[in-house]
Every structure is written in structure tokens, then in C-alpha cells.
Coordinates of N, CA, C and O in Angstrom, one line a residue:
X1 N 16.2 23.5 14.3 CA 14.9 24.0 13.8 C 14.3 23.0 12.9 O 13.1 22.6 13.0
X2 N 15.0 22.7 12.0 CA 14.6 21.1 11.5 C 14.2 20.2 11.7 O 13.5 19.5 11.0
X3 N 14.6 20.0 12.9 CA 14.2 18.6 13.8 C 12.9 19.6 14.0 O 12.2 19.4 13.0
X4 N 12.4 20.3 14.6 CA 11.3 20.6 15.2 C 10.5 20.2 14.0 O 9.8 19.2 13.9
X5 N 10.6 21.2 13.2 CA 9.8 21.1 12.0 C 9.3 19.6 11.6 O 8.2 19.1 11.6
X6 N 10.0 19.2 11.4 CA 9.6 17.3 11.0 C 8.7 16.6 11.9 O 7.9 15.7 11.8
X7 N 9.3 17.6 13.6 CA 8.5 16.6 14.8 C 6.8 17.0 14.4 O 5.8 16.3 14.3
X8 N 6.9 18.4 14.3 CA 5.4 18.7 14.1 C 4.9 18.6 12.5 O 4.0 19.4 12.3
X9 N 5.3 18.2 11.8 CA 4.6 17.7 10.5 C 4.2 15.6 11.1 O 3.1 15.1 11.1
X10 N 5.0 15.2 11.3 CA 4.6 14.0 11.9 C 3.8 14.1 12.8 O 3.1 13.1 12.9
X11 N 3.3 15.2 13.8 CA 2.6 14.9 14.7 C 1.1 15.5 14.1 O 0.2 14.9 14.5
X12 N 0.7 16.6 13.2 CA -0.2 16.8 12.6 C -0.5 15.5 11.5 O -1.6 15.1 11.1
X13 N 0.5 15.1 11.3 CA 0.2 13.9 10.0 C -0.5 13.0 11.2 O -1.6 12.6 10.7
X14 N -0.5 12.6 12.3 CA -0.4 11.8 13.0 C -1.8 12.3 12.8 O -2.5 12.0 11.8
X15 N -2.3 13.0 13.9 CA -3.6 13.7 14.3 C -4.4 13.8 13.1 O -5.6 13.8 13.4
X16 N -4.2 13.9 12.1 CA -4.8 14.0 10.8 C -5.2 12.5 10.1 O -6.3 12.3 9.6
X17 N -4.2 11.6 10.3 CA -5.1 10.5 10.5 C -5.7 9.8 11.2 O -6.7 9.3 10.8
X18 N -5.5 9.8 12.2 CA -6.6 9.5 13.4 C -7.9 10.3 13.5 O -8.8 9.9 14.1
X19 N -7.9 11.5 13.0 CA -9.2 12.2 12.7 C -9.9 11.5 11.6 O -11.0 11.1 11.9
X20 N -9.5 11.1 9.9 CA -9.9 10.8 9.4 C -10.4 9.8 9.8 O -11.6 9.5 9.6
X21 N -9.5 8.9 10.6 CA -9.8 7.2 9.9 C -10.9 7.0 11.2 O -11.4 5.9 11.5
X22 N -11.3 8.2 12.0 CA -12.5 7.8 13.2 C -13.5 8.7 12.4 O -14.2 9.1 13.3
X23 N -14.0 9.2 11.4 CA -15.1 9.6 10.9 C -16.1 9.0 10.2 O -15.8 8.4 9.2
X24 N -17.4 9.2 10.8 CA -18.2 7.9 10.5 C -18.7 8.3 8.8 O -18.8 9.4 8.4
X25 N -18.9 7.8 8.3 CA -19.3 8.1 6.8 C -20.2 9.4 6.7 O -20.1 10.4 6.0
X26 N -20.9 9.1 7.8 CA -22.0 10.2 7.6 C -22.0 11.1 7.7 O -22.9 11.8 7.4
X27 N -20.7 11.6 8.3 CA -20.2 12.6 8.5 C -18.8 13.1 8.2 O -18.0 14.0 8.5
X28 N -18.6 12.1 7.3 CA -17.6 12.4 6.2 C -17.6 13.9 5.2 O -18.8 14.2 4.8
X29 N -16.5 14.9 4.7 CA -16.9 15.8 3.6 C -17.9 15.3 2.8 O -18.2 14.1 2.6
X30 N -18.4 16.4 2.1 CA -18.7 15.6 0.8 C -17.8 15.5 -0.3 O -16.7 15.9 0.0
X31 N -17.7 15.2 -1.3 CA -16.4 14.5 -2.3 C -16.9 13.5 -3.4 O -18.1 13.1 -3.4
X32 N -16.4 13.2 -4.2 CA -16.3 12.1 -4.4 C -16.9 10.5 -3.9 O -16.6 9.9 -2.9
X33 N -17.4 10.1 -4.4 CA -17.2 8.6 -3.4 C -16.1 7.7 -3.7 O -15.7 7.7 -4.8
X34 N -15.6 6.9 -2.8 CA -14.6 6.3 -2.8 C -14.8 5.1 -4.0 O -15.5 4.3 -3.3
X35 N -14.6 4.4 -5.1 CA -14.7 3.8 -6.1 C -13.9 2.4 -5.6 O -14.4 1.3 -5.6
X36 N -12.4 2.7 -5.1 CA -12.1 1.2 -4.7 C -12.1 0.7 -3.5 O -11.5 1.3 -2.5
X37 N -12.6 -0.4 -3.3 CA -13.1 -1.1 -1.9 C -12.2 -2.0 -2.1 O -11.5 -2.1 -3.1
X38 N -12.4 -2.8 -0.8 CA -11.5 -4.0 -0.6 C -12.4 -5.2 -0.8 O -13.6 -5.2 -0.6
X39 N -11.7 -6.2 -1.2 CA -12.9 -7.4 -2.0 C -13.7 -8.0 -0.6 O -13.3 -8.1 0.6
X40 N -15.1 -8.3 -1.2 CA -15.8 -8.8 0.1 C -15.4 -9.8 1.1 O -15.1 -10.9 0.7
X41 N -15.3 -9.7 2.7 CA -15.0 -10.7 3.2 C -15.0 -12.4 2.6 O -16.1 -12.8 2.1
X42 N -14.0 -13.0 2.6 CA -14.0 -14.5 2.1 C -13.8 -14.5 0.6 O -13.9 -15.6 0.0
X43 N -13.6 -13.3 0.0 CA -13.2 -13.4 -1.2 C -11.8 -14.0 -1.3 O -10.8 -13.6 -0.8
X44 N -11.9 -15.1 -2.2 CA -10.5 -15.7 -2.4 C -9.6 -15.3 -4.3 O -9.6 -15.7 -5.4
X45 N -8.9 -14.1 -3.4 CA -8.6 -13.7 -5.0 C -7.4 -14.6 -5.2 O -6.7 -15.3 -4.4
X46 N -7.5 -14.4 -6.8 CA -6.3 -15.7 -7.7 C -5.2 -14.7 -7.8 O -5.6 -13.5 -7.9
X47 N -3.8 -15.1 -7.9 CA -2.5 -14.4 -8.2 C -2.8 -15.2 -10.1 O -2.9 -16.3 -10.6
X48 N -2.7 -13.7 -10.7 CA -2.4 -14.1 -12.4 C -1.4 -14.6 -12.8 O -1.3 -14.8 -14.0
X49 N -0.2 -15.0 -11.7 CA 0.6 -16.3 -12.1 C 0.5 -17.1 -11.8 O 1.1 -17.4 -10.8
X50 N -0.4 -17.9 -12.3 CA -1.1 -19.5 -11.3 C 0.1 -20.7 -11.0 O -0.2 -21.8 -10.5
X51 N 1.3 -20.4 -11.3 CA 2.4 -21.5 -11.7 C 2.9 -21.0 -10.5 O 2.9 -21.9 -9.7
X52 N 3.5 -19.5 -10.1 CA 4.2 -19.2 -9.8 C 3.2 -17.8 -8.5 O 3.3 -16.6 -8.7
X53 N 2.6 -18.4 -7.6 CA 1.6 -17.9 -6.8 C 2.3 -16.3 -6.2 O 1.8 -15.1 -6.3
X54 N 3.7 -16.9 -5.6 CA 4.7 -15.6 -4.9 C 5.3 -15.0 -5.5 O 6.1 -14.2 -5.0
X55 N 5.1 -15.1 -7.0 CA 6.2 -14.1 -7.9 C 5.7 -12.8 -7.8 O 4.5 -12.6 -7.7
X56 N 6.2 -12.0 -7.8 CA 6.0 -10.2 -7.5 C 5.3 -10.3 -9.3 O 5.7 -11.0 -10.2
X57 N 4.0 -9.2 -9.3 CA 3.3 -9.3 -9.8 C 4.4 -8.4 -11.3 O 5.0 -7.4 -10.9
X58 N 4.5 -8.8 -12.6 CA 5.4 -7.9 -13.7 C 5.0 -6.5 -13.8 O 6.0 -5.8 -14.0
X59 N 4.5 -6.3 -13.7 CA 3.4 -4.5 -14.0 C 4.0 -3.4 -12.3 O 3.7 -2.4 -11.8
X60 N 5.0 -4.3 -12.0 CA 4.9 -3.1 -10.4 C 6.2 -2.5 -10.7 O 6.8 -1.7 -9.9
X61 N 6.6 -2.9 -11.8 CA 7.9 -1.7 -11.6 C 9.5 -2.4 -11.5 O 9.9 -3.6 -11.8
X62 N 10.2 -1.2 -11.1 CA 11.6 -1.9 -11.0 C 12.5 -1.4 -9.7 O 12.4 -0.2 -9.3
X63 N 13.3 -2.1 -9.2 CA 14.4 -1.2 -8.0 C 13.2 -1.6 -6.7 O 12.0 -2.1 -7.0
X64 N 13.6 -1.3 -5.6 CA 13.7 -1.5 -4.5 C 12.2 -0.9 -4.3 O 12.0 0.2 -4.8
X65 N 11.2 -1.4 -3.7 CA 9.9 -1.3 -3.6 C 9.2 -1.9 -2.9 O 9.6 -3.1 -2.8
X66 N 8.1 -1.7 -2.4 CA 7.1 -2.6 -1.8 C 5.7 -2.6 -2.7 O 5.1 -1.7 -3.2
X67 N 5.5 -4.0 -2.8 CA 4.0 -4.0 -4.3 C 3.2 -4.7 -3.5 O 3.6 -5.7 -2.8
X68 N 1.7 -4.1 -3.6 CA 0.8 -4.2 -3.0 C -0.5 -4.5 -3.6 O -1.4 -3.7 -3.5
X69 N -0.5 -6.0 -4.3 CA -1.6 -6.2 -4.9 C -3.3 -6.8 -4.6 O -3.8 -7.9 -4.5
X70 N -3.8 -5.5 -4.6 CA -5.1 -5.6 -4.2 C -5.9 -6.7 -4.3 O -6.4 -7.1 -3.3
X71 N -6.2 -7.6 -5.6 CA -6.7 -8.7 -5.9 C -6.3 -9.5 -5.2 O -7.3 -10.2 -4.8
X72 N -5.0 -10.0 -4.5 CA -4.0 -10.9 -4.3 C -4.0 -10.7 -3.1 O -3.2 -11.5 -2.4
X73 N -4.7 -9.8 -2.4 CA -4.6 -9.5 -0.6 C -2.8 -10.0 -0.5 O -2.4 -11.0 0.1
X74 N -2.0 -9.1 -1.2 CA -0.7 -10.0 -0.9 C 0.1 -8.5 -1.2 O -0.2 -7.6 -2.0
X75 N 1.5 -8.6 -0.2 CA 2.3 -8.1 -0.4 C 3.8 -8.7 -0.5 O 4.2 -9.7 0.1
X76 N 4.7 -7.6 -1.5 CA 6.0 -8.4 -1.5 C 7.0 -7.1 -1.0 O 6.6 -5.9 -1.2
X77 N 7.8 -7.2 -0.5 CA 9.3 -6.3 -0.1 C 10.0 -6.7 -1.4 O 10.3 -7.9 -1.4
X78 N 10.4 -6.2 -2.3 CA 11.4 -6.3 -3.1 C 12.7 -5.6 -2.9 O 12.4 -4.4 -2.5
X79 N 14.0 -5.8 -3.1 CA 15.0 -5.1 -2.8 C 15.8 -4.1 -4.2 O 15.0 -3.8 -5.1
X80 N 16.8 -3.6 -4.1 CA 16.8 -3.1 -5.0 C 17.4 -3.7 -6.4 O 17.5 -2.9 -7.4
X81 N 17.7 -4.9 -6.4 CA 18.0 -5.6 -7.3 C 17.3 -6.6 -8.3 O 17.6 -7.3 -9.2
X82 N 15.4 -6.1 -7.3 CA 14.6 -6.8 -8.0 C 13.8 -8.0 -7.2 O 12.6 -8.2 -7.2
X83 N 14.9 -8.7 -6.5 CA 14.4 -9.9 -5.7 C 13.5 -9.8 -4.5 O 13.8 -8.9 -3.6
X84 N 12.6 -10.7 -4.3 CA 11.8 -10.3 -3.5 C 12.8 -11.0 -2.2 O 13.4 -12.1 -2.1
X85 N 12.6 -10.1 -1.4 CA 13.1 -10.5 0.5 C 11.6 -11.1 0.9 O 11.7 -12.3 1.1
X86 N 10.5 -10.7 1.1 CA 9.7 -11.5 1.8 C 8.4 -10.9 1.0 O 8.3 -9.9 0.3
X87 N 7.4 -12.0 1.3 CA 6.3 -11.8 0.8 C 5.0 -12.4 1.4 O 5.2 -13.6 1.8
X88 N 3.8 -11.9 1.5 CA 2.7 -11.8 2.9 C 1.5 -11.8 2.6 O 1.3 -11.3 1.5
X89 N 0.3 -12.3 3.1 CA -1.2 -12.1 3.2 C -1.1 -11.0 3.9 O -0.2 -10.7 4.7
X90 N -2.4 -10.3 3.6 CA -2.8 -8.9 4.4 C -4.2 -9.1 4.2 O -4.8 -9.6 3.3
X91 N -4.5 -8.6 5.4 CA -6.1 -8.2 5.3 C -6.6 -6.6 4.8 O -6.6 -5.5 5.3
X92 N -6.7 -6.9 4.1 CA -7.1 -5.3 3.3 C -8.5 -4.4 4.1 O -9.3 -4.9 4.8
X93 N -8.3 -3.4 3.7 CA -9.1 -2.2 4.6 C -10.1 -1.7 3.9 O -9.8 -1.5 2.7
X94 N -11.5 -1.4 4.2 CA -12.9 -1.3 3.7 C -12.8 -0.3 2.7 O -13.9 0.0 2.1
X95 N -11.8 0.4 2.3 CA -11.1 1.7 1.6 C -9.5 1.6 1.0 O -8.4 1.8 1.6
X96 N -9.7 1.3 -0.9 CA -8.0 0.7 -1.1 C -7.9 2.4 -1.9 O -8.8 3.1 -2.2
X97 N -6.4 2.7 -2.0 CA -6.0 3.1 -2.8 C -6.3 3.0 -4.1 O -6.7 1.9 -4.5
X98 N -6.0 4.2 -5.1 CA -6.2 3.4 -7.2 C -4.8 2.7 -6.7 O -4.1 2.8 -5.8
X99 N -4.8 1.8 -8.1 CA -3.5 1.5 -8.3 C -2.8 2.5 -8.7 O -3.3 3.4 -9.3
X100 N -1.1 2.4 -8.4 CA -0.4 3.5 -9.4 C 0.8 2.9 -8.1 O 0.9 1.9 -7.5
X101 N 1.7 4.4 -8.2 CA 3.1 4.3 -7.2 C 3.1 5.8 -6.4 O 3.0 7.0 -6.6
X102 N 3.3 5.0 -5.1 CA 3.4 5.8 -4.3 C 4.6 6.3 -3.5 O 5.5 6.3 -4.2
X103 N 4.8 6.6 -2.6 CA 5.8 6.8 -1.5 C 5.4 7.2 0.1 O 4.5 8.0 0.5
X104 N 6.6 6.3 0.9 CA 6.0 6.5 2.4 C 5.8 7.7 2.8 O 6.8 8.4 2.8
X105 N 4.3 8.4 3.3 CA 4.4 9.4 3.7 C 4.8 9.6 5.2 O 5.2 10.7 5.4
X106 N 4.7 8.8 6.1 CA 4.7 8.9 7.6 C 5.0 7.8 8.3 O 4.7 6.7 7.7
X107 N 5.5 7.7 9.5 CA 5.2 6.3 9.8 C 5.0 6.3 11.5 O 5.6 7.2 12.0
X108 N 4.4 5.6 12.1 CA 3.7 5.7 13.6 C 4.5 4.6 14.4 O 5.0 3.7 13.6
X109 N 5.0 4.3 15.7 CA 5.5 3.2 16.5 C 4.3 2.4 16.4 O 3.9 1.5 15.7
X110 N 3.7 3.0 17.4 CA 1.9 2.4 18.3 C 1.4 3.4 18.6 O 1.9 4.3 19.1
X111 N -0.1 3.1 18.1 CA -1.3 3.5 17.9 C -2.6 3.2 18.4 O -2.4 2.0 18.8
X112 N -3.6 3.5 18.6 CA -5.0 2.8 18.3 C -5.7 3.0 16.9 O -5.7 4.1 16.3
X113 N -6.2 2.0 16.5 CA -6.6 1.6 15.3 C -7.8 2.6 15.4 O -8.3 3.1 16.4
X114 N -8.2 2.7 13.8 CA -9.9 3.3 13.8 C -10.7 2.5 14.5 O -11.7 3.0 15.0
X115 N -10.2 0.9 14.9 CA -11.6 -0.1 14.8 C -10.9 -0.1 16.2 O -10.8 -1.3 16.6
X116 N -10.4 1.0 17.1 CA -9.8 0.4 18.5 C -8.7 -0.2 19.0 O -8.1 0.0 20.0
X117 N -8.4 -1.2 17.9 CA -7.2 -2.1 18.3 C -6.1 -1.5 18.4 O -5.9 -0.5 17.7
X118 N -5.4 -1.8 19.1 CA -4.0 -1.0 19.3 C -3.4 -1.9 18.4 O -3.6 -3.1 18.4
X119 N -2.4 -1.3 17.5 CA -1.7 -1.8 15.8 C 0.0 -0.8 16.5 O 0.1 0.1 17.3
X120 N 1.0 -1.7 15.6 CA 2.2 -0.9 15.4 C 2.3 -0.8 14.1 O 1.6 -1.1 13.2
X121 N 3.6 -0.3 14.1 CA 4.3 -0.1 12.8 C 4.0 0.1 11.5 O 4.5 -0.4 10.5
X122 N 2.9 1.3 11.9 CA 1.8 2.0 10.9 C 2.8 2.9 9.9 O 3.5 3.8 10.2
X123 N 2.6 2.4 8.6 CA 3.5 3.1 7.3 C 2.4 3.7 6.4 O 1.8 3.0 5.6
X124 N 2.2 4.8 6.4 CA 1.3 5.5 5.5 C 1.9 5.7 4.3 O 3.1 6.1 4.1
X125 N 0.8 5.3 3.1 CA 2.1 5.8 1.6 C 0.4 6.3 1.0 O 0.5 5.4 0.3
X126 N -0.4 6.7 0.8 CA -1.5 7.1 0.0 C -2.7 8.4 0.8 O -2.2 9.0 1.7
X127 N -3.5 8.6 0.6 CA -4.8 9.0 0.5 C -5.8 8.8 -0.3 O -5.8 9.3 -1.4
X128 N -7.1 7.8 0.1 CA -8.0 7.4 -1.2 C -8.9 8.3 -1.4 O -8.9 9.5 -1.1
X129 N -9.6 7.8 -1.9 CA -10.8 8.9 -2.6 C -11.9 9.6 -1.3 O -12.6 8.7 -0.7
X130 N -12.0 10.7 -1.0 CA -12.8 10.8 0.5 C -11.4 11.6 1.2 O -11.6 12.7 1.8
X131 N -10.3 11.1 1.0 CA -8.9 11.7 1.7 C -9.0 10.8 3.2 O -9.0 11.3 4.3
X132 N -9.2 9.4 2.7 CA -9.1 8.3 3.7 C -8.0 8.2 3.9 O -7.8 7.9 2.8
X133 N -6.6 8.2 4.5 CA -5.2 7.8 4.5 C -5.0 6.2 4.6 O -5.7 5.5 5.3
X134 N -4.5 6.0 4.1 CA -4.0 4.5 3.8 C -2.7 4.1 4.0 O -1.7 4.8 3.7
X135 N -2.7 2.8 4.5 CA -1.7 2.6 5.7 C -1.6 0.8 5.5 O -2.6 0.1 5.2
X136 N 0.4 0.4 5.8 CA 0.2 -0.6 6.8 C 0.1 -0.9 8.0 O 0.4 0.1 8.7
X137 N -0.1 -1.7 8.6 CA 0.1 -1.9 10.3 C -0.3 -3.5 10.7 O -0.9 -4.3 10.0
X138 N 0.2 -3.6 11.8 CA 0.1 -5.0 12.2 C -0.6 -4.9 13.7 O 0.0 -4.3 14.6
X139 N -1.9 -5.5 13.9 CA -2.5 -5.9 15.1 C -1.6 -6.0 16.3 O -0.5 -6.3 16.0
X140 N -1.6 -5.8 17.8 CA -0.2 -5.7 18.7 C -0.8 -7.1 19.3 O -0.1 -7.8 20.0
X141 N -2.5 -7.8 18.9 CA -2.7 -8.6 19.3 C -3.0 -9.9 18.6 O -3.8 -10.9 18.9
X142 N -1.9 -9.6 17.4 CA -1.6 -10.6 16.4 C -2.7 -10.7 15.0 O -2.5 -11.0 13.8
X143 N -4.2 -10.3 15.8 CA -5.3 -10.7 14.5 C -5.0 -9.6 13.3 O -4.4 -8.6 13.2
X144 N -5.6 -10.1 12.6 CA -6.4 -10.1 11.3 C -7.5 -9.4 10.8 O -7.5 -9.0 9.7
X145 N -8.4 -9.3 11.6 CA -9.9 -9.7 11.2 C -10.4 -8.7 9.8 O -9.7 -7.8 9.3
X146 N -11.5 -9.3 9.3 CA -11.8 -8.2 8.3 C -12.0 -7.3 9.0 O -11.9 -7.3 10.3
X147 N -12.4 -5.7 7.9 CA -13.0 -4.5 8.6 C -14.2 -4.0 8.4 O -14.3 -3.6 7.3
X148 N -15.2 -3.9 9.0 CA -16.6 -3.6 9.5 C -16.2 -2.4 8.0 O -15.5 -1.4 7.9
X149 N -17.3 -3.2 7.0 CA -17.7 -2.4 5.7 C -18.2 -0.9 5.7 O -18.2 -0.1 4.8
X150 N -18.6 -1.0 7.0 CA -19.5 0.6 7.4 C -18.6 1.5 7.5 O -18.8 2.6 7.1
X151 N -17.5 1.2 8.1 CA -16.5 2.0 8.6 C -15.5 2.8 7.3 O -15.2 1.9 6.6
X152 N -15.0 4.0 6.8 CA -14.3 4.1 6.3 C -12.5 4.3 6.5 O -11.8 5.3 6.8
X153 N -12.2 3.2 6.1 CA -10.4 3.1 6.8 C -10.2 2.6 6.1 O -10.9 1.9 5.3
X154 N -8.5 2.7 6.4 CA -7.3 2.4 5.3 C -6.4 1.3 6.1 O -5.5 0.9 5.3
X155 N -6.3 1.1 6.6 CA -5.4 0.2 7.7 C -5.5 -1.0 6.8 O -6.5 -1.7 6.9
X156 N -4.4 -1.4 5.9 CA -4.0 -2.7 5.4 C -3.2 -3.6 6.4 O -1.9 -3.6 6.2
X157 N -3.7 -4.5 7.5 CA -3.4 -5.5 8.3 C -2.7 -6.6 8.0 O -3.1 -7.4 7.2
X158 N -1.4 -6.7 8.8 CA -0.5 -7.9 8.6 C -0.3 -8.5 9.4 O -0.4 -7.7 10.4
X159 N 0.1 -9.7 9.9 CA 0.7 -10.3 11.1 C 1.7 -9.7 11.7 O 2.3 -8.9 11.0
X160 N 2.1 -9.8 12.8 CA 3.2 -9.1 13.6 C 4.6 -9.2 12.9 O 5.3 -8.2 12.7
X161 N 5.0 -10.5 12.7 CA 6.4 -10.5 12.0 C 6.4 -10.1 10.7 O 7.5 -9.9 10.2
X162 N 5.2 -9.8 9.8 CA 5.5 -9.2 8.7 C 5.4 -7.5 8.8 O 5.9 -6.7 8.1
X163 N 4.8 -7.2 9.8 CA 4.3 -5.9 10.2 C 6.1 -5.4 10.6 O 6.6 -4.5 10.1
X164 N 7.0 -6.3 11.7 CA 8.1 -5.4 11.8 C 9.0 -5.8 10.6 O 10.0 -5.0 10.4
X165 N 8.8 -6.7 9.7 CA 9.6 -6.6 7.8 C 9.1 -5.5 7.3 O 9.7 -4.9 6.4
X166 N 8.3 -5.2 7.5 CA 7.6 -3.7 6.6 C 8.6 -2.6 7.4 O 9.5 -1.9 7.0
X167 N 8.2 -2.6 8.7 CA 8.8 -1.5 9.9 C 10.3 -1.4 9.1 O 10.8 -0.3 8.9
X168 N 10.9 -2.6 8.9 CA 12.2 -2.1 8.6 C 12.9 -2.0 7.3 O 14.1 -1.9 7.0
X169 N 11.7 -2.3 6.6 CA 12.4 -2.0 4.9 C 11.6 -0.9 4.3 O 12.0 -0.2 3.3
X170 N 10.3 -0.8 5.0 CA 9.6 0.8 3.9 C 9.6 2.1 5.3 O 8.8 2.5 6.1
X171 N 11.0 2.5 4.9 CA 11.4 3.8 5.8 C 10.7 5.3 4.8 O 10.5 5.2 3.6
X172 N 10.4 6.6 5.5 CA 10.0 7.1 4.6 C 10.2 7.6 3.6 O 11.1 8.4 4.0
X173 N 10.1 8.0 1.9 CA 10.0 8.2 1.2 C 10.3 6.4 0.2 O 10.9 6.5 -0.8
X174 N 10.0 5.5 0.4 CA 10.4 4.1 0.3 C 8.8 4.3 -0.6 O 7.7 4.8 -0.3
X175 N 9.7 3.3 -2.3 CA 8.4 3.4 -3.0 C 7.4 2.1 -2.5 O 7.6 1.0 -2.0
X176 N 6.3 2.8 -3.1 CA 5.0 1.6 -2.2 C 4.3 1.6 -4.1 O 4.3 2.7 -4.7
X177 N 3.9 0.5 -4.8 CA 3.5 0.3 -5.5 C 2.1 -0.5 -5.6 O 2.1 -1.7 -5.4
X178 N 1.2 0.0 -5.9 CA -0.2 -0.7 -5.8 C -0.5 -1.0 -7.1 O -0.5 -0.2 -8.1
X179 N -0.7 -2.5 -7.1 CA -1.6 -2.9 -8.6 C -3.0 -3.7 -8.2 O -3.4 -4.1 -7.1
X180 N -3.8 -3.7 -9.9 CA -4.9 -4.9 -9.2 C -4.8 -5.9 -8.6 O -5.8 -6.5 -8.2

């Protein structure tokens, strides 16, 4: 009975994002407006440790985590001893999370993206403002690209080999930490 239960909370979680992340603004609830955006295409944000560019940013916490700093379009896998295992560019999504700490809520094999693309290894840890869900995932056709500003989505984009390092270190309930 359990197993069932879980299959159909994943599969509404499922259907529940893919409803959101295809609704065109305009036809979005009304709510809130969403306050954090992702920095404009070609924005080149600076890491606040200019010495030390890949060091996991001090402010994310402690123990085993994934930190996700928005300024820094950059993520790190930290383990639970502190040390970072790997660390990544991401293309951030027209729709960020606040900062704070989160946990994996769901996680997808393969998908189609809001923007079409078929993406794997979709890790949901948030909801933004609007009740956008926010997510990693990695292109199945390697890109990047920015995301069409018009659009409201959460899909934080990684390359493929960082997309299956995420697939296999933020299992769910795995903390996800967002700073500036």
C-alpha cells in the first residue's frame, strides 16, 4: 500500500509540474509576483571569493548538501564532511527560488522540458513565488541555452555529466541550499 501511495504522490507531483511550468504568465493565478529572477542573459556574476572562485560559498551551511548560488550561476555537491565532490556552471531559469534551505522534493528520469526539450535527471527541491516549481535537470541534448524571459519556469540547466552527479548525490529528501 505504500509503494502505491509514493507511486501516486510522484505521479501527481509529476503532473503538477508540468502543468505549472507550461502556463503562460497570462494565465498564471493571481498571487504575488515572483521578486527573484535569474540574472540577465550574459550576465557575468563574480564568486565573493575572488582568490578562491570554487570554494563552496561560507553562508551555505554545514554536512552533506547541495549549494546553489544564484549570483555565481554555480553549483557545488558537498559531502558530508564538508568537502566539495564536484562543482558546476548552470544556466539558471527565468524564475529562482529566495535564498534559504531546502530539500529534494521529487525527482523525474526523462521528461519534456517547459521550453520542449527533453531534459533528464529532473531534482525538484523548491516552489517560487507564483508556485513555479524549481528544479535541476540536464538537457538529453547536451545544451544550455538561456530561458525565454517570457516564460515562467524553474528548470536550473546543467550539462549532462553534471546533471547524472546531481542524479546521484541529491536523492530525495537530500538538503539543497540556495544563497545569493
Amino acid at each position: 500500500m505504500a509503494g502505491l501511495t509514493a507511486a501516486a504522490l510522484a505521479a501527481v507531483g509529476f503532473l503538477a509540474y508540468q502543468a505549472s511550468a507550461n502556463v503562460p504568465g497570462t494565465l498564471a493565478a493571481p498571487g504575488p509576483k515572483t521578486t527573484s529572477t535569474a540574472p540577465p542573459a550574459g550576465h557575468a556574476a563574480e564568486h565573493k571569493d575572488k582568490k578562491h572562485p570554487l570554494t563552496v560559498p561560507a553562508d551555505s551551511g554545514i554536512g552533506a548538501r547541495v549549494v546553489y548560488a544564484l549570483d555565481d550561476r554555480r553549483v557545488w555537491l558537498v559531502n558530508a564532511k564538508g568537502k566539495t565532490i564536484r562543482s558546476f556552471a548552470v544556466m539558471p531559469s527565468s524564475v529562482n527560488p529566495r535564498p534559504g534551505s531546502y530539500k529534494v522534493r521529487s525527482r523525474t528520469g526523462v521528461i519534456k522540458g517547459s521550453d520542449g526539450v527533453p531534459i533528464e535527471h529532473v531534482v525538484l527541491f523548491a516552489v517560487a513565488d507564483g508556485g513555479v516549481p524549481v528544479g535541476f535537470s540536464a538537457a538529453q541534448d547536451g545544451s544550455m541555452e538561456s530561458p525565454d524571459r517570457k516564460l515562467k519556469t524553474g528548470g536550473v540547466r546543467m550539462k549532462r555529466a553534471d546533471g547524472d552527479a546531481m542524479w546521484a548525490f541529491a536523492t530525495v529528501g537530500a538538503k539543497v541550499v540556495v544563497v545569493p
